PDB file of C-alpha atoms in Angstrom:
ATOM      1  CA  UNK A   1      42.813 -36.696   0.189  1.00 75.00           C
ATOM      2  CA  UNK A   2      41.033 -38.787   3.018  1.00 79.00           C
ATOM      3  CA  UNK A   3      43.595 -41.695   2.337  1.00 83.00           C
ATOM      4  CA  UNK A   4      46.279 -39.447   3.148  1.00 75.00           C
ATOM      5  CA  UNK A   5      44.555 -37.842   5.953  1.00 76.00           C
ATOM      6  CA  UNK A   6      43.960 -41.163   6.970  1.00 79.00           C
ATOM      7  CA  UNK A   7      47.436 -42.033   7.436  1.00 76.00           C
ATOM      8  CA  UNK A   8      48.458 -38.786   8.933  1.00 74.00           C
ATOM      9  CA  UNK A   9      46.089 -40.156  11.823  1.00 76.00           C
ATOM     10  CA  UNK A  10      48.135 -42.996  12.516  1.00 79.00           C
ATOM     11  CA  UNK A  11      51.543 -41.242  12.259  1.00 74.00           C
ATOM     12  CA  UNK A  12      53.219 -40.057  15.953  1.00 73.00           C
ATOM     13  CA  UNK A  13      56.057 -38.453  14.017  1.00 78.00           C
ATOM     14  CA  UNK A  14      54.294 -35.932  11.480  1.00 79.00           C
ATOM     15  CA  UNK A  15      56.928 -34.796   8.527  1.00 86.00           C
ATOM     16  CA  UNK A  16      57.311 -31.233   7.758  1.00 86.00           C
ATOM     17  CA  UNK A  17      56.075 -32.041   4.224  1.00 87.00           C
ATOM     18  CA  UNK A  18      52.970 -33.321   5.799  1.00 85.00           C
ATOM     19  CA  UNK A  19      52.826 -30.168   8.173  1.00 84.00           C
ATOM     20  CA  UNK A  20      53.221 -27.866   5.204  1.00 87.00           C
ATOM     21  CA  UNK A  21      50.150 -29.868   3.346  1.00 88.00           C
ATOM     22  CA  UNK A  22      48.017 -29.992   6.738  1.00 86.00           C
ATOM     23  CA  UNK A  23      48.463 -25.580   6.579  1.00 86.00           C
ATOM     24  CA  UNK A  24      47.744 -25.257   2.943  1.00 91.00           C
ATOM     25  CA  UNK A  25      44.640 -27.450   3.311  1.00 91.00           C
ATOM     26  CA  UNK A  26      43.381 -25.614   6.143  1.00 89.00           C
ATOM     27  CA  UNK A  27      43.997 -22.059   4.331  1.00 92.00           C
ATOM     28  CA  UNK A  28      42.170 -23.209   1.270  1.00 93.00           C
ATOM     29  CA  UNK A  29      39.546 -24.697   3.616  1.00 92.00           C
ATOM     30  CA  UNK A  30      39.226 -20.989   4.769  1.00 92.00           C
ATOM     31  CA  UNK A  31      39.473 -19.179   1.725  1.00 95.00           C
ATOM     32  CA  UNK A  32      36.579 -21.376   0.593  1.00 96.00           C
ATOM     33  CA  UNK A  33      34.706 -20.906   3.251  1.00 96.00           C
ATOM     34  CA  UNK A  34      35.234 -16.979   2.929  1.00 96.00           C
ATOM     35  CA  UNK A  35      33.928 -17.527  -0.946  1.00 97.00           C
ATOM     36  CA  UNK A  36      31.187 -19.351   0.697  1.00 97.00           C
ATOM     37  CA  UNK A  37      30.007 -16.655   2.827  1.00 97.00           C
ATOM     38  CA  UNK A  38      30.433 -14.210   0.594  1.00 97.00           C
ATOM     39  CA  UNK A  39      28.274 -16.231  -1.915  1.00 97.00           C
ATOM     40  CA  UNK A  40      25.683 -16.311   0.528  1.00 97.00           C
ATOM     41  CA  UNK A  41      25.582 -12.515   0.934  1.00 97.00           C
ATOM     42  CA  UNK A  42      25.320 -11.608  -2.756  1.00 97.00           C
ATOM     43  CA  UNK A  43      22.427 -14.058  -2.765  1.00 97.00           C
ATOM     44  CA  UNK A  44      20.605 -12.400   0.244  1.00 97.00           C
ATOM     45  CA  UNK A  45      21.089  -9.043  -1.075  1.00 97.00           C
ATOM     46  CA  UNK A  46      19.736 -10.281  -4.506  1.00 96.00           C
ATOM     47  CA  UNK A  47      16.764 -11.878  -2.928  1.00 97.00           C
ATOM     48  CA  UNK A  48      15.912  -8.486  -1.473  1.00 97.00           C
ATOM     49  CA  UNK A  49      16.461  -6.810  -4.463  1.00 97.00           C
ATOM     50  CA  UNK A  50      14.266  -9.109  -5.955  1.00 96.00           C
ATOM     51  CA  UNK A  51      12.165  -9.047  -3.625  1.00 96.00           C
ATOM     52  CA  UNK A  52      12.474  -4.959  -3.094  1.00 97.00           C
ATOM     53  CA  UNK A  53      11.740  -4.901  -7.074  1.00 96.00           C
ATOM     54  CA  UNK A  54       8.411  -7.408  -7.086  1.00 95.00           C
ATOM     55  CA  UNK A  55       6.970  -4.678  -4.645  1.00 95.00           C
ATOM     56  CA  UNK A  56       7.914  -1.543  -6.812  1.00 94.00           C
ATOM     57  CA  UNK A  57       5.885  -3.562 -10.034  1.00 93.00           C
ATOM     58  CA  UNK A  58       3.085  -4.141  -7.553  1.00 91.00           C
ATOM     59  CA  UNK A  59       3.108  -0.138  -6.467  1.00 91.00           C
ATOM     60  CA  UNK A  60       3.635   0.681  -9.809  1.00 90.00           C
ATOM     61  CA  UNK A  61       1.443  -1.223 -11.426  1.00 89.00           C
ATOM     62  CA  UNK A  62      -1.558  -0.048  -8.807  1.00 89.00           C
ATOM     63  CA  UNK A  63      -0.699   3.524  -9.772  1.00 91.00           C
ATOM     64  CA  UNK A  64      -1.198   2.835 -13.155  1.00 89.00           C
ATOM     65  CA  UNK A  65      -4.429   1.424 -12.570  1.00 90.00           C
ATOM     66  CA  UNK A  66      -5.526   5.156 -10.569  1.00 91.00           C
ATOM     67  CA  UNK A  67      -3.835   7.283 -13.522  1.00 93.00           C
ATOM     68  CA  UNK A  68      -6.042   5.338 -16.264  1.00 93.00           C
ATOM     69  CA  UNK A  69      -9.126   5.966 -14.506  1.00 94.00           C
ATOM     70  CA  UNK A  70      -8.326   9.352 -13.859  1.00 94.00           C
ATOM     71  CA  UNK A  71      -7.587   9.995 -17.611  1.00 95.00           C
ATOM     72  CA  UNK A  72     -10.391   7.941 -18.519  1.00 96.00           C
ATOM     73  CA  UNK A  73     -12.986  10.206 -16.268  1.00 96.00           C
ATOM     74  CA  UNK A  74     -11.319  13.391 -18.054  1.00 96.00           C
ATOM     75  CA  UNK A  75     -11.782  12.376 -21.232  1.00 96.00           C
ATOM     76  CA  UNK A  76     -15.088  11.538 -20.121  1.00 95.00           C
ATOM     77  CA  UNK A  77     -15.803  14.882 -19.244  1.00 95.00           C
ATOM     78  CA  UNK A  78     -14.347  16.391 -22.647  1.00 96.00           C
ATOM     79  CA  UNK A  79     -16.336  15.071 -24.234  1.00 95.00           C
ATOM     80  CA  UNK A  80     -19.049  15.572 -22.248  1.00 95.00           C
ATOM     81  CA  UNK A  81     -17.908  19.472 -22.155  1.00 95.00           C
ATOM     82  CA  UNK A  82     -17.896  19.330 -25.810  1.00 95.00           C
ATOM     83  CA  UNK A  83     -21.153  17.821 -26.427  1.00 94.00           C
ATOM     84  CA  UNK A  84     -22.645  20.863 -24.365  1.00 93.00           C
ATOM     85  CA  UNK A  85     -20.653  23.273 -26.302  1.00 93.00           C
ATOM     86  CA  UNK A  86     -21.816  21.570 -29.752  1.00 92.00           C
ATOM     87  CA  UNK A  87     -25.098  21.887 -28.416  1.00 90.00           C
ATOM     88  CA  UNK A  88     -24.909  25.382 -27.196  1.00 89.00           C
ATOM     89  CA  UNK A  89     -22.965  26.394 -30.924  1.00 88.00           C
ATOM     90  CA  UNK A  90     -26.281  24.426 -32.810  1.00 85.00           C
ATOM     91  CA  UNK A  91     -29.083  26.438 -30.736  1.00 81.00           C
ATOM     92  CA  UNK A  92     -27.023  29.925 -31.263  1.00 74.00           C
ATOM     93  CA  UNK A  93     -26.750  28.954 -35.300  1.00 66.00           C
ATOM     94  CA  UNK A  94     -30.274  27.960 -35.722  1.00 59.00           C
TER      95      UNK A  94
END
């Protein structure tokens, strides 16, 4: 490809042939540059979503943290409830 474009430079007569090639090289120049943008964008929106989905693990994750020591201070008090109520149960039996 450079060779040719190469001797398209020195040319002062340019062939339609070579016209034709000149266009379709400068379309598929654009349509890869299109594909290159468009590349680009998927990649930023998949960095966010990424990004967007680290943060929901890290909320998530912190909740999970709260909801264990809530449950953990219930059961805490269950059992604490039901010690009293053995209690209470042994000093009406006796």
């Amino acid at each position: 490809m450079k060779e040719r474009i190469e001797r398209l430079k020195k040319l002062t007569y340019i062939p339609q042939n070579e016209i034709a090639w000149l266009i379709e090289q400068a379309e598929l120049s654009e349509k890869q540059q299109e594909i290159i943008e468009e590349n680009r964008r998927q990649q930023e929106v998949t960095v966010h979503q990424f990004r967007q989905a680290q943060k929901d693990m890290q909320k998530l994750s912190g909740d999970r943290k709260r909801y264990k020591q809530a449950l953990e201070k219930i059961i805490t008090n269950l059992n604490f409830a039901i010690t009293v109520a053995q209690n209470e149960l042994e000093g009406n039996v006796k």
